[in-house]
Structures are given as structure tokens and as C-alpha cells.
PDB file of C-alpha atoms in Angstrom:
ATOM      1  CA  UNK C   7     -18.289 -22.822 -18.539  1.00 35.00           C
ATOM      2  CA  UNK C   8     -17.516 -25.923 -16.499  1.00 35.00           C
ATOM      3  CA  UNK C   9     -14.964 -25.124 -13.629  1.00 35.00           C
ATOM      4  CA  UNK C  10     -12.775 -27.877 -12.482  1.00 41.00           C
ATOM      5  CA  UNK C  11     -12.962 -29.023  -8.369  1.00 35.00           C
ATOM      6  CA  UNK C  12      -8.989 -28.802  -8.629  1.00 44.00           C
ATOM      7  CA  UNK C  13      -9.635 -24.559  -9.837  1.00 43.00           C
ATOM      8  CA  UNK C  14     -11.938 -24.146  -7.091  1.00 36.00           C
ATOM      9  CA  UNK C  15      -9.715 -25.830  -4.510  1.00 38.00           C
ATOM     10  CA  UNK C  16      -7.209 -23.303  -5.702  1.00 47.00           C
ATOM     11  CA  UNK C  17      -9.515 -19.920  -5.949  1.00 45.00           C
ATOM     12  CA  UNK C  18     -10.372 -21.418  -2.117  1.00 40.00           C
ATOM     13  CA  UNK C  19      -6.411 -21.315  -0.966  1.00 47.00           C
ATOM     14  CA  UNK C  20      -5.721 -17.978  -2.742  1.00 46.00           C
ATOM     15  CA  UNK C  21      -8.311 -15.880  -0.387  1.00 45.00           C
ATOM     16  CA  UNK C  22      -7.502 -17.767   2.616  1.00 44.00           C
ATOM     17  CA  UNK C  23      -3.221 -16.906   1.367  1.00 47.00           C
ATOM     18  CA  UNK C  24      -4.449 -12.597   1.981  1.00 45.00           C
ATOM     19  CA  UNK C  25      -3.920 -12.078   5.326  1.00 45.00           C
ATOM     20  CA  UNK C  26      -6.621 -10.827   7.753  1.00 32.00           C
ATOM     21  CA  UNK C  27      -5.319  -8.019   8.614  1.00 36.00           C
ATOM     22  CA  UNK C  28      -4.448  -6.560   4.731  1.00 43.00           C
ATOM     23  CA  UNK C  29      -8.441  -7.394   4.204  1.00 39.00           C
ATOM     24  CA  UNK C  30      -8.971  -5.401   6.589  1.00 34.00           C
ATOM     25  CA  UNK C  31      -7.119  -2.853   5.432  1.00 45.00           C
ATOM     26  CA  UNK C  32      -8.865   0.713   5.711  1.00 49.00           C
ATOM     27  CA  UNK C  33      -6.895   1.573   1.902  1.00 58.00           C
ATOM     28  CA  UNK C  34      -8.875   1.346  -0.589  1.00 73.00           C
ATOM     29  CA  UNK C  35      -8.907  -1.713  -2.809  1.00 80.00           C
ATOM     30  CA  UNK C  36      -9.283  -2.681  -6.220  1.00 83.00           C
ATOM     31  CA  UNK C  37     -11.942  -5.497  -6.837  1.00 85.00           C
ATOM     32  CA  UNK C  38      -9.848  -8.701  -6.996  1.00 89.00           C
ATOM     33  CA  UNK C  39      -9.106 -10.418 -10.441  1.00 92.00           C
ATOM     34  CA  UNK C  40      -9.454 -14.074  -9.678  1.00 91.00           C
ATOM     35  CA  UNK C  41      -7.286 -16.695 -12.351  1.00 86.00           C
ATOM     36  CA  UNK C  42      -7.626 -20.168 -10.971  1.00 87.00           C
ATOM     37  CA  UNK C  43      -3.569 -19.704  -9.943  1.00 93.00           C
ATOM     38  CA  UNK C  44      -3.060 -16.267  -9.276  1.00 95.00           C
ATOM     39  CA  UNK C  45      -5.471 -13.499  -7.478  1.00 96.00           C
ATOM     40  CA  UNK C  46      -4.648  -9.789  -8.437  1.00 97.00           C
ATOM     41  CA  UNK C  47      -5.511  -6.157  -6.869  1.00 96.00           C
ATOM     42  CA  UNK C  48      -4.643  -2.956  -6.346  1.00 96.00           C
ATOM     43  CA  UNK C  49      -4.261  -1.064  -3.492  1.00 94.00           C
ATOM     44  CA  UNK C  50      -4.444   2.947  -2.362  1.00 93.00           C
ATOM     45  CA  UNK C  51      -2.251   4.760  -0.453  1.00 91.00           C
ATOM     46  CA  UNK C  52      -2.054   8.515   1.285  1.00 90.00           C
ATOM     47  CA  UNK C  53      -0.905  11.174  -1.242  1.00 92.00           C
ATOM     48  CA  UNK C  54       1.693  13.926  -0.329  1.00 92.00           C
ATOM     49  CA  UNK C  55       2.959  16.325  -2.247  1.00 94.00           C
ATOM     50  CA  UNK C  56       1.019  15.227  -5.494  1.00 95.00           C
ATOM     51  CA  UNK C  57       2.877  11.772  -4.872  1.00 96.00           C
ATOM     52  CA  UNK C  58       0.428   8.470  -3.725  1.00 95.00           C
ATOM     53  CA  UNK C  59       2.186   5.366  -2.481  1.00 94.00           C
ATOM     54  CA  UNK C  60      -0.063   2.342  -4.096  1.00 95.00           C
ATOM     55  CA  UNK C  61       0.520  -1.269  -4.484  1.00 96.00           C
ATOM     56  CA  UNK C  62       0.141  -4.074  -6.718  1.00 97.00           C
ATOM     57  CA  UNK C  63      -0.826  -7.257  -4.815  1.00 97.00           C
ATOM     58  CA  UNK C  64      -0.738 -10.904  -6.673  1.00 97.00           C
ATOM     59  CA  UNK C  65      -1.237 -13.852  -4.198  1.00 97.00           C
ATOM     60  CA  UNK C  66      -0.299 -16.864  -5.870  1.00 96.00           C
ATOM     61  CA  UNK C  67      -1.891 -21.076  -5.834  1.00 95.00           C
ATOM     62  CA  UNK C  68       0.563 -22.754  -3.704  1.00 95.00           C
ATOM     63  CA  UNK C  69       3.356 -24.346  -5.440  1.00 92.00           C
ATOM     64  CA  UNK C  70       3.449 -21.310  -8.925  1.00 94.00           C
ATOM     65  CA  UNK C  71       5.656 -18.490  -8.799  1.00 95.00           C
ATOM     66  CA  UNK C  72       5.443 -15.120 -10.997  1.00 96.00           C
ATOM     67  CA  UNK C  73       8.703 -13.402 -12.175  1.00 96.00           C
ATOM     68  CA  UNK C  74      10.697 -10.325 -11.243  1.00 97.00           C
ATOM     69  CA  UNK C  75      11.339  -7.975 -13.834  1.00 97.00           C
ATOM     70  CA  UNK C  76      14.403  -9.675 -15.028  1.00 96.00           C
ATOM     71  CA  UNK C  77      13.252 -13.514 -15.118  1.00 94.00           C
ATOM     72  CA  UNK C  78      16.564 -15.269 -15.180  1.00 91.00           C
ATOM     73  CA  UNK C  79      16.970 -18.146 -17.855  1.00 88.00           C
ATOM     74  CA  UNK C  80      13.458 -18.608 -18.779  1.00 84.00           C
ATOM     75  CA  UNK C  81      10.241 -16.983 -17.713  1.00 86.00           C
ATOM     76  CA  UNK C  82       8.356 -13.616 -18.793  1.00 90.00           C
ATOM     77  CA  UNK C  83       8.397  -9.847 -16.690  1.00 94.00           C
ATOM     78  CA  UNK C  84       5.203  -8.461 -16.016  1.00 97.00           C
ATOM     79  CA  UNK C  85       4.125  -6.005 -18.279  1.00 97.00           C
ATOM     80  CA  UNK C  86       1.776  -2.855 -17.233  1.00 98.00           C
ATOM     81  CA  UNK C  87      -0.126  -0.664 -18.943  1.00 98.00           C
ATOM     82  CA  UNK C  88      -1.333   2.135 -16.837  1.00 98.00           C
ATOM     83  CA  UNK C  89      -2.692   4.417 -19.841  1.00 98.00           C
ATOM     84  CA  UNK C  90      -6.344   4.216 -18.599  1.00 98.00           C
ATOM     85  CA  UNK C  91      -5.782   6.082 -15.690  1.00 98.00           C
ATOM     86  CA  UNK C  92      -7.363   9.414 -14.597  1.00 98.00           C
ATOM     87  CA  UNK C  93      -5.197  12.055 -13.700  1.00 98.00           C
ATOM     88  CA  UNK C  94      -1.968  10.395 -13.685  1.00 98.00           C
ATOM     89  CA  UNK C  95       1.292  11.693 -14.357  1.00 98.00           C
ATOM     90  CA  UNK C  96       3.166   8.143 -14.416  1.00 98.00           C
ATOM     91  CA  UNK C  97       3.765   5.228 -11.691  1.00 98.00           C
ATOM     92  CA  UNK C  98       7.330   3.516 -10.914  1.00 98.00           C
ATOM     93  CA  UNK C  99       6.970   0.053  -9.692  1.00 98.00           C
ATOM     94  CA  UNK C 100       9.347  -0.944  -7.368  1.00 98.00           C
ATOM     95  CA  UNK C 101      10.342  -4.287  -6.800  1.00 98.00           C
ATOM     96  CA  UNK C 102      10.995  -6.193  -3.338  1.00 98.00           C
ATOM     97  CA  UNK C 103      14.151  -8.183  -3.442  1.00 98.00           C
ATOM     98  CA  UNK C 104      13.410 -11.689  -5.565  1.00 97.00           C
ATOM     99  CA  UNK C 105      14.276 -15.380  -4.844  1.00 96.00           C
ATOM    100  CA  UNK C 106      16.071 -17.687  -7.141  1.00 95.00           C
ATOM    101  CA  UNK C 107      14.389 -21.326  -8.302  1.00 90.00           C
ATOM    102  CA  UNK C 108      14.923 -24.075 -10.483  1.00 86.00           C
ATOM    103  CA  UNK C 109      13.047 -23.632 -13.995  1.00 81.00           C
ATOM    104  CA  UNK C 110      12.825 -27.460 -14.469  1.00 75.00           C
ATOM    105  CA  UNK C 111      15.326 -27.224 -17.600  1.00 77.00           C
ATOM    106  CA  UNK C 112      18.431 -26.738 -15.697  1.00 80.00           C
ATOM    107  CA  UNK C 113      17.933 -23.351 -15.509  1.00 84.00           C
ATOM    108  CA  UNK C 114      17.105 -21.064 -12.782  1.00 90.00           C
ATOM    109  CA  UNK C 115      14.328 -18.147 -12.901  1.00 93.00           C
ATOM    110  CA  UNK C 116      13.860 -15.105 -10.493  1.00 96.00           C
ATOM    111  CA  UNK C 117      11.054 -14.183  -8.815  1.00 97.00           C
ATOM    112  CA  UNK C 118       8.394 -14.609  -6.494  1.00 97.00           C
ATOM    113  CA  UNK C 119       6.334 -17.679  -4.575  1.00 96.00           C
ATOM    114  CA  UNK C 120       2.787 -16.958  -2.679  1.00 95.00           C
ATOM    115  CA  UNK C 121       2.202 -13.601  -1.985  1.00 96.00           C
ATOM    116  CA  UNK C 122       3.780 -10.053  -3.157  1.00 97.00           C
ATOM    117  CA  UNK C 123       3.336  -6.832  -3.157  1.00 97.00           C
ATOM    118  CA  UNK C 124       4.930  -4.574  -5.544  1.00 98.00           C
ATOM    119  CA  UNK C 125       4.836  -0.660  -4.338  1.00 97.00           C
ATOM    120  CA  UNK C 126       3.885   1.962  -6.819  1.00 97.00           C
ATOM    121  CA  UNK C 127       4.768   5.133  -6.885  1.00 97.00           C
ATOM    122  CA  UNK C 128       1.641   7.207  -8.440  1.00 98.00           C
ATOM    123  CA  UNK C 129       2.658  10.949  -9.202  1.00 98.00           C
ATOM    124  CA  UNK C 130      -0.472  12.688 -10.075  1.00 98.00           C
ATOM    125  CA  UNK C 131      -0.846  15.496 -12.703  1.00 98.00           C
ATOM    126  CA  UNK C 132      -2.917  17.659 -10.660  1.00 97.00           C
ATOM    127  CA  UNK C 133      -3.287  16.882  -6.961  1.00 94.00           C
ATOM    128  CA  UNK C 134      -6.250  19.408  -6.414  1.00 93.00           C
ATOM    129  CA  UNK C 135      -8.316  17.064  -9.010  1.00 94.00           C
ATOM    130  CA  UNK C 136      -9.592  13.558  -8.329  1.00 91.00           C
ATOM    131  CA  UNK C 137      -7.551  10.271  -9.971  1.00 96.00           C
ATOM    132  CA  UNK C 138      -8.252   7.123 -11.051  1.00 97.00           C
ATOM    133  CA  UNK C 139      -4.894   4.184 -11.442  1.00 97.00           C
ATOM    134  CA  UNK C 140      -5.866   1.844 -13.701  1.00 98.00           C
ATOM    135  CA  UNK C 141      -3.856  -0.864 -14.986  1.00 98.00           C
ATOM    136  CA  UNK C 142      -3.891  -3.372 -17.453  1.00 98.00           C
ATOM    137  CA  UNK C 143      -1.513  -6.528 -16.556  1.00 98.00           C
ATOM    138  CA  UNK C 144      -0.050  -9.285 -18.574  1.00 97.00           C
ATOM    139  CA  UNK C 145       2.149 -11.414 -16.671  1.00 96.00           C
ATOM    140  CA  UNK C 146       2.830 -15.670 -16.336  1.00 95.00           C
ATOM    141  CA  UNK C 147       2.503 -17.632 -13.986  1.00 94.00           C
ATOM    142  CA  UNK C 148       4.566 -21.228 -13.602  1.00 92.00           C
ATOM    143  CA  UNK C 149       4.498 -24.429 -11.935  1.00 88.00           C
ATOM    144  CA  UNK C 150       6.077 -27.060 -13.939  1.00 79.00           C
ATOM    145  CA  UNK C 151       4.693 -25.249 -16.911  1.00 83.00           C
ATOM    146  CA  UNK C 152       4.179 -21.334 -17.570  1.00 87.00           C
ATOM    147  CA  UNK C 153       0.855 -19.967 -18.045  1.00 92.00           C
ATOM    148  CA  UNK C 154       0.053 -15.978 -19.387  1.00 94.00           C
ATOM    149  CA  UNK C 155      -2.549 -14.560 -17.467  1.00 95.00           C
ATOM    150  CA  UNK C 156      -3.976 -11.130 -17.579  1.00 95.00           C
ATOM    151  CA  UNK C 157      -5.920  -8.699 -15.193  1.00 96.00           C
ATOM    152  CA  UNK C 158      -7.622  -5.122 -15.784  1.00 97.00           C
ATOM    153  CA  UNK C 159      -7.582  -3.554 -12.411  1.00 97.00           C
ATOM    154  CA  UNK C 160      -8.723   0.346 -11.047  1.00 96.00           C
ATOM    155  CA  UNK C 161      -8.626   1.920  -7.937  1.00 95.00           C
ATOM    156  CA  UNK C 162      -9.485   5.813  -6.910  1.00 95.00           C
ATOM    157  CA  UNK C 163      -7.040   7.924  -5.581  1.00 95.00           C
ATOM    158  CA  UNK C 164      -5.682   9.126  -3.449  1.00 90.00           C
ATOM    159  CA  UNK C 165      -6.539   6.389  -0.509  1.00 83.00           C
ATOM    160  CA  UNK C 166      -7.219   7.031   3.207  1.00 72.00           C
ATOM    161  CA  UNK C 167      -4.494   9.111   4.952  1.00 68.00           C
ATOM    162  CA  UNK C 168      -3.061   5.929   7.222  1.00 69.00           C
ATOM    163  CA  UNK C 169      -0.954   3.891   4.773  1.00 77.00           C
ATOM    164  CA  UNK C 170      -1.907  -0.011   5.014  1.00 81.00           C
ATOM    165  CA  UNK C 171       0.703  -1.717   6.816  1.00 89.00           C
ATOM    166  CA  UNK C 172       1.365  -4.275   4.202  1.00 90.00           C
ATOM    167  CA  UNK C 173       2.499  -1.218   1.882  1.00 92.00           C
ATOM    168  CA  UNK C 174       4.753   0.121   4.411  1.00 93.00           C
ATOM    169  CA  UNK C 175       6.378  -3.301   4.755  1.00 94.00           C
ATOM    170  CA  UNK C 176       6.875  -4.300   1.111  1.00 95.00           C
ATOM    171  CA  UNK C 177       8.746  -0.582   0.577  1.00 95.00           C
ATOM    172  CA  UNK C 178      11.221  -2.136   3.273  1.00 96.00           C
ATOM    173  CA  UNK C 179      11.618  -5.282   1.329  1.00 97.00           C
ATOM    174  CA  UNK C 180      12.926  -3.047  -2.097  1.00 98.00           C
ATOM    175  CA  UNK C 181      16.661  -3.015  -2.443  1.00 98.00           C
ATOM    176  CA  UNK C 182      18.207   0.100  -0.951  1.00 97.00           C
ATOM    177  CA  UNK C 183      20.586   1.925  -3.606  1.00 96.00           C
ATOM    178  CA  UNK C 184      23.887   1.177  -2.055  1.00 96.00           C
ATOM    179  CA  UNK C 185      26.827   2.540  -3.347  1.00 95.00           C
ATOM    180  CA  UNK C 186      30.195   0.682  -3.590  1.00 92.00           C
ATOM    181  CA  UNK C 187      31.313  -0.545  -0.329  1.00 91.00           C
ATOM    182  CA  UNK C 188      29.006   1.448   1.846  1.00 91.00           C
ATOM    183  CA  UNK C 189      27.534   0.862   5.335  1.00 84.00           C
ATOM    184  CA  UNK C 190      28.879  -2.091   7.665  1.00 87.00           C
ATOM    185  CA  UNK C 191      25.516  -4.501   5.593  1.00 92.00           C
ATOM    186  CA  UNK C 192      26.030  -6.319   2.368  1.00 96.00           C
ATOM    187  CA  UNK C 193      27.475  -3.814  -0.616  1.00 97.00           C
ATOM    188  CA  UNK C 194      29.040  -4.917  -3.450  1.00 97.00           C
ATOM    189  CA  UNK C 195      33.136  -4.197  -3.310  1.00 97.00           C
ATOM    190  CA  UNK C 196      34.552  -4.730  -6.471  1.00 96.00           C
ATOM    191  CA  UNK C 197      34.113  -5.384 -10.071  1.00 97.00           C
ATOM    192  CA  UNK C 198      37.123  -6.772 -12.374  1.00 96.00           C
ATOM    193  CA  UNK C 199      36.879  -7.980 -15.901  1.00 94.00           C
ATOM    194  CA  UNK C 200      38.853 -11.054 -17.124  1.00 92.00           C
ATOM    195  CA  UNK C 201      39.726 -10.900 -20.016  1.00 80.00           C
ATOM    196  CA  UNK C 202      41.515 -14.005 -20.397  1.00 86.00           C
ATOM    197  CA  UNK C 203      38.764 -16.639 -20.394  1.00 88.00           C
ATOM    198  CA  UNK C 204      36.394 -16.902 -24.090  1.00 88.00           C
ATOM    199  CA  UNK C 205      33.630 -15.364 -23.041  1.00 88.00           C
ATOM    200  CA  UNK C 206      35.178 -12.674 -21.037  1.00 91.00           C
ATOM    201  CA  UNK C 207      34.024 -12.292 -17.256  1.00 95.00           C
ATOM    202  CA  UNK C 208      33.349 -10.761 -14.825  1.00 97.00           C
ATOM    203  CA  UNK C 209      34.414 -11.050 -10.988  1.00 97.00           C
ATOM    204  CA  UNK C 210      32.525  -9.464  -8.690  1.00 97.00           C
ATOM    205  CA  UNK C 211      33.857  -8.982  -4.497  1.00 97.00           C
ATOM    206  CA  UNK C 212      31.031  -8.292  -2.512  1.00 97.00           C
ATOM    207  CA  UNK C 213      30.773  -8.083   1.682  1.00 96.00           C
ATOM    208  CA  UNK C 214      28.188 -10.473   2.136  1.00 96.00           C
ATOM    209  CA  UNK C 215      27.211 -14.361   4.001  1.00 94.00           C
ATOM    210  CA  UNK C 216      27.890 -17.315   2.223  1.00 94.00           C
ATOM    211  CA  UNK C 217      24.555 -17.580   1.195  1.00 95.00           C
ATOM    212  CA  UNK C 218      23.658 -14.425  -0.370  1.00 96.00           C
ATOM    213  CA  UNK C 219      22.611 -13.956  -3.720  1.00 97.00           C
ATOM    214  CA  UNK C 220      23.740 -11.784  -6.738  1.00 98.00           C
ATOM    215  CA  UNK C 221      21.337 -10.681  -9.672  1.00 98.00           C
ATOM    216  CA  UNK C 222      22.586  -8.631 -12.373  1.00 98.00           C
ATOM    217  CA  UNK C 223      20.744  -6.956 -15.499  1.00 97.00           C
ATOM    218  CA  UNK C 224      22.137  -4.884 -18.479  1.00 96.00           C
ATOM    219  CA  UNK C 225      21.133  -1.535 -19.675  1.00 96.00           C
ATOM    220  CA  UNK C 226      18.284  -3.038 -21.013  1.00 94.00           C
ATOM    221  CA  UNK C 227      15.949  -6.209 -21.756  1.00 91.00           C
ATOM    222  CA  UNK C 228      18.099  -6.892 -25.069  1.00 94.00           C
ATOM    223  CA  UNK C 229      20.672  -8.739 -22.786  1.00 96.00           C
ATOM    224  CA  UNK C 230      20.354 -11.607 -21.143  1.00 94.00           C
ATOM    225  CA  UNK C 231      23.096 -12.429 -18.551  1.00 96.00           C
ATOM    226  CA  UNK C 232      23.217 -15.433 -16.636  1.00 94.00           C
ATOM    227  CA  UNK C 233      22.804 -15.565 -12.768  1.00 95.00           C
ATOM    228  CA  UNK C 234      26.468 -15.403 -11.781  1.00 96.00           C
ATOM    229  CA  UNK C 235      27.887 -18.289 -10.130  1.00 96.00           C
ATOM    230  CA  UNK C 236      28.590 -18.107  -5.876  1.00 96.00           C
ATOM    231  CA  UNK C 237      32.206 -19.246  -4.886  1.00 94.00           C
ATOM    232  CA  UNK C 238      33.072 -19.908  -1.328  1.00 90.00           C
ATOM    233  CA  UNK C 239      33.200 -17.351   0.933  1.00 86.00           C
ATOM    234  CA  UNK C 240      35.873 -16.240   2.192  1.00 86.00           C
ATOM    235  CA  UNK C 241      35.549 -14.349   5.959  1.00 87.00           C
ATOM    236  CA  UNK C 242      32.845 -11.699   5.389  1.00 90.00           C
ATOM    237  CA  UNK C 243      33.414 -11.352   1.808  1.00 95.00           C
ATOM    238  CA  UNK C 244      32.112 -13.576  -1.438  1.00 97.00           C
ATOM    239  CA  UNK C 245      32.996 -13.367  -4.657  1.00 97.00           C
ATOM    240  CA  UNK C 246      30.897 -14.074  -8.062  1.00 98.00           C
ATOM    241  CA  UNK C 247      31.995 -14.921 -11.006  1.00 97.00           C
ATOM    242  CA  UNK C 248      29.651 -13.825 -14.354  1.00 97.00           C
ATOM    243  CA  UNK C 249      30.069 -15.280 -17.933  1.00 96.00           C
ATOM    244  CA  UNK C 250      29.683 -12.254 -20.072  1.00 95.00           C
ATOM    245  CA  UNK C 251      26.629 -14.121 -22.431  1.00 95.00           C
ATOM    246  CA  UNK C 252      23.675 -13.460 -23.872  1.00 95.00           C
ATOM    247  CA  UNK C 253      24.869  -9.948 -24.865  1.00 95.00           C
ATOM    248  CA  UNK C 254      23.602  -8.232 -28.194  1.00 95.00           C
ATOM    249  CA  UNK C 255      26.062  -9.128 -30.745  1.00 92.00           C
ATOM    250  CA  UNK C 256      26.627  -5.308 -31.693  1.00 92.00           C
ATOM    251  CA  UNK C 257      27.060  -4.287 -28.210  1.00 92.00           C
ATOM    252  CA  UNK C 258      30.614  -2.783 -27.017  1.00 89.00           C
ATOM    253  CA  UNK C 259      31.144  -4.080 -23.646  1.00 92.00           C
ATOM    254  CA  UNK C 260      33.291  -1.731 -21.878  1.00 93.00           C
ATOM    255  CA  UNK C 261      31.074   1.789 -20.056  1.00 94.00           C
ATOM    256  CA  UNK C 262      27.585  -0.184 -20.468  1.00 95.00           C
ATOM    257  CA  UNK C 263      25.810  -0.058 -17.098  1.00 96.00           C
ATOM    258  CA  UNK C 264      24.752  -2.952 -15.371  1.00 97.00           C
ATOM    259  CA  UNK C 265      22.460  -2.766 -12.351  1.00 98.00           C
ATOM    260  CA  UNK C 266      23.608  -5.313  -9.172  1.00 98.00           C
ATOM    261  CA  UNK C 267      21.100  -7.099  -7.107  1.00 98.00           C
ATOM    262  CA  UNK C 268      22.821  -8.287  -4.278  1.00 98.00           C
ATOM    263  CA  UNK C 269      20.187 -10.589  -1.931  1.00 98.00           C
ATOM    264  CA  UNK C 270      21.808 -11.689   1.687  1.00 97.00           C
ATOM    265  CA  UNK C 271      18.766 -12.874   3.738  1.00 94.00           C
ATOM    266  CA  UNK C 272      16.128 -10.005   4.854  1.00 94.00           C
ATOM    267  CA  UNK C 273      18.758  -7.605   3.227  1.00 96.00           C
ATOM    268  CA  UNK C 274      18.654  -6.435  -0.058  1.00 97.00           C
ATOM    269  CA  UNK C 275      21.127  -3.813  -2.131  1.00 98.00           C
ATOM    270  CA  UNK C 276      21.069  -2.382  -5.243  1.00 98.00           C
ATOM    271  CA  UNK C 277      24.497  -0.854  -7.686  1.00 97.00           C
ATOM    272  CA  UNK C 278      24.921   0.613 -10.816  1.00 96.00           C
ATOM    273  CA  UNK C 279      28.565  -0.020 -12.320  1.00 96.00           C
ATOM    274  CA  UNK C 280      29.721   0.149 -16.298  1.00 95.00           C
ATOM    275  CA  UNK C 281      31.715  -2.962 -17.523  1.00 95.00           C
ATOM    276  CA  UNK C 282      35.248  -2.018 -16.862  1.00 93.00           C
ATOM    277  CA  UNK C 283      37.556  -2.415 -19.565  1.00 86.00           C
ATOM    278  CA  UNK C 284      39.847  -4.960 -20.728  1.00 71.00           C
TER     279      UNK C 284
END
């Protein structure tokens, strides 16, 4: 099969994106699926307990971007299948606080540029016996168009017993559950519903800059909810306002949980609230 100078040029830029010291990493690694835009392993922690902190890493082809798990307007979540492993119990992903672009449609998607690193929680079934995590990914990747992409990845466990830096790192870069108003950080405040506009809204307070960033998702991938819309701060507070669309036609909207993502620079917090009522 004839490669393309342009795929090679990128392949070159992904290994050179990993840095030097995560290569050098003494956790164990996954051998590296290489797509000509996006570069895929896994990576093994130190168990405790019958618990091993692990890591999905994707380094992406400068200028493409993957998704979060809730891809805004347009886009597609990764998608694991971890059924292959050996000795597994189950794995939580967790996911490092996203960024917000343009999809080219006058949209916006959320997720992630150049490198990530998503941590994994491994619980094994039985910690006395040797594991295997193996995972089978679908995901996209997107520059001006999106591309699917797949990788089958596997990696022994549990790793060495010094965690790789880069692991410790991305488990600082995952939203800390926050609950209203706590701490002197960002937290959200307030949620009101107002019912007077067609769709109803929502208007959300939340102790943050000017430039922070709020995400929210529904109780599950059947809804659809816009990125709500920043107004100007005022002092240390902002406040969003959020269209109530692209919610399941038989849905009642009053108790249904929605999870809060509020992003404010290096800081990250996550809610849980229920649409109030009317």
C-alpha cells in the first residue's frame, strides 16, 4: 500500500509530540497504534488494594482534535471495549477537563488538541492472579473534516510500583467533584429555571473569571444540550444562560440530573444538580 509523504510527515510529528521523559517512562507500555493523524497506547500503573491506575494516551497530528465524552454540537465520544481483558473486574475512564473549538459549521465541539491522557481506573477481579487490559477503541478524529479511526491495544498488569509522572499529572487535570458553592476556587452557585422564554432555560451563577467555561450533559447520551452561552461577569461571579434543547421529546424536565463542567483556566469542577422546577 502506497503511503503518502504528507502521512509520513505526520507519523514523523506524532513521535517527536510524546515527550522524552513519558518514553522513558519505567510503566509499562502498550505497543503504539500508529493512524497517519492520531498515535494510541496504553499505559501501566502500580496496583493497590486490587485497584491499578492506567492510562490511555492518544497524541494527535498537529492541527486535529479528538472529542470528550460529550462532543458538543457535532463530533463522536470515544467508545471502549475492554471485554478482552484478563482478569479484570471493570475500568472507569476519567476525563481531564476539555477545551471548546469551532466545528467549522457554526458550531462548537469539546475536546482535546495534541496530546492527552485519559486515566483509568483498572479494578482487578483477583489481585493475587496476573491481568491483562485490553481495549478495543473506536473514536474520530477532525480537522476540517472528521475521520473514525480505531486501535486494539493490551498491556500487562499491574505496572512497576513508581507511577509514571505523566499519569500522576493527568489525574490532576480531571474535574474535582465540587459541591454547590464550595471552597474559595470556581463552584457552581446557583441554578434557576425560566420558565418564561419558549424553550425554557436555564440560568446558571457560578464563582468563576470571565473566561471560564461551562459544559453540561444530561442523564444520558439521548440529550443533547447546547454549550450554554457566557454573559459578562460580574465581580467574581458569571452567569450562563442554557436553552433547554435537544431534549428527548418524552422526557419530563423537572428532577433529571444534569452533570456541570465548569472549566476556569488550570481549574476544573464537576456538579450534579436535577432541573428545578417551573
Amino acid at each position: 500500500m502506497m503511503i503518502s509523504r504528507r502521512a509520513l510527515l505526520q507519523s514523523a510529528a506524532l513521535a517527536a509530540a510524546v515527550p522524552l521523559a513519558q518514553r522513558a517512562a519505567a510503566a509499562p507500555l502498550s505497543r503504539p497504534v500508529q493512524d497517519p493523524n492520531a498515535q494510541t497506547r496504553l499505559i501501566a500503573g502500580p496496583a493497590q488494594d486490587g485497584v491499578v491506575q492506567a492510562g490511555l494516551e492518544m497524541v494527535l497530528a498537529p492541527g486535529w482534535k479528538t472529542y470528550w465524552r460529550y462532543p458538543g454540537d457535532s463530533g463522536v465520544p470515544p467508545r471502549f471495549d475492554w471485554s478482552g481483558s484478563k482478569n479484570v473486574a471493570d475500568v472507569t475512564v476519567l476525563w481531564p477537563a476539555p477545551h471548546v473549538f469551532p466545528d467549522g459549521s457554526g458550531g462548537s465541539s469539546i475536546g482535546y488538541k495534541g496530546r492527552v491522557l485519559l486515566p483509568l481506573v483498572v479494578r482487578l477481579k483477583n489481585p493475587a492472579d496476573p491481568a491483562e487490559l485490553d481495549l478495543a477503541l473506536d473514536f474520530a478524529v477532525c480537522q476540517s473534516l472528521c475521520v473514525p479511526a480505531d486501535a486494539r491495544l493490551s498491556v500487562p498488569l499491574p505496572g512497576t510500583e513508581a507511577e509514571a509522572p505523566a499519569l500522576t499529572e493527568a489525574r490532576a487535570e480531571v474535574p474535582v467533584a465540587t459541591p454547590f458553592g464550595a471552597g474559595s476556587g470556581p463552584a457552581v452557585l446557583k441554578v434557576e429555571r425560566d420558565a418564561g422564554t419558549t424553550p425554557p432555560r436555564l440560568i446558571i451563577t457560578a464563582r468563576a473569571s470571565a473566561e471560564a467555561v461551562l459544559l453540561v450533559e444530561g442523564p444520558d447520551d439521548t440529550w443533547a444540550l447546547p454549550i450554554p452561552e457566557r454573559q459578562p461577569a460580574a465581580g467574581e461571579t458569571v452567569r450562563f444562560t442554557l436553552p433547554l434543547l435537544g431534549v428527548p421529546s418524552d422526557a419530563r424536565l423537572p428532577g433529571n440530573k444534569l452533570t456541570l463542567t465548569l472549566v476556569d483556566g488550570a481549574k476544573a469542577i464537576e456538579t450534579t444538580t436535577a432541573i428545578p422546577g417551573a
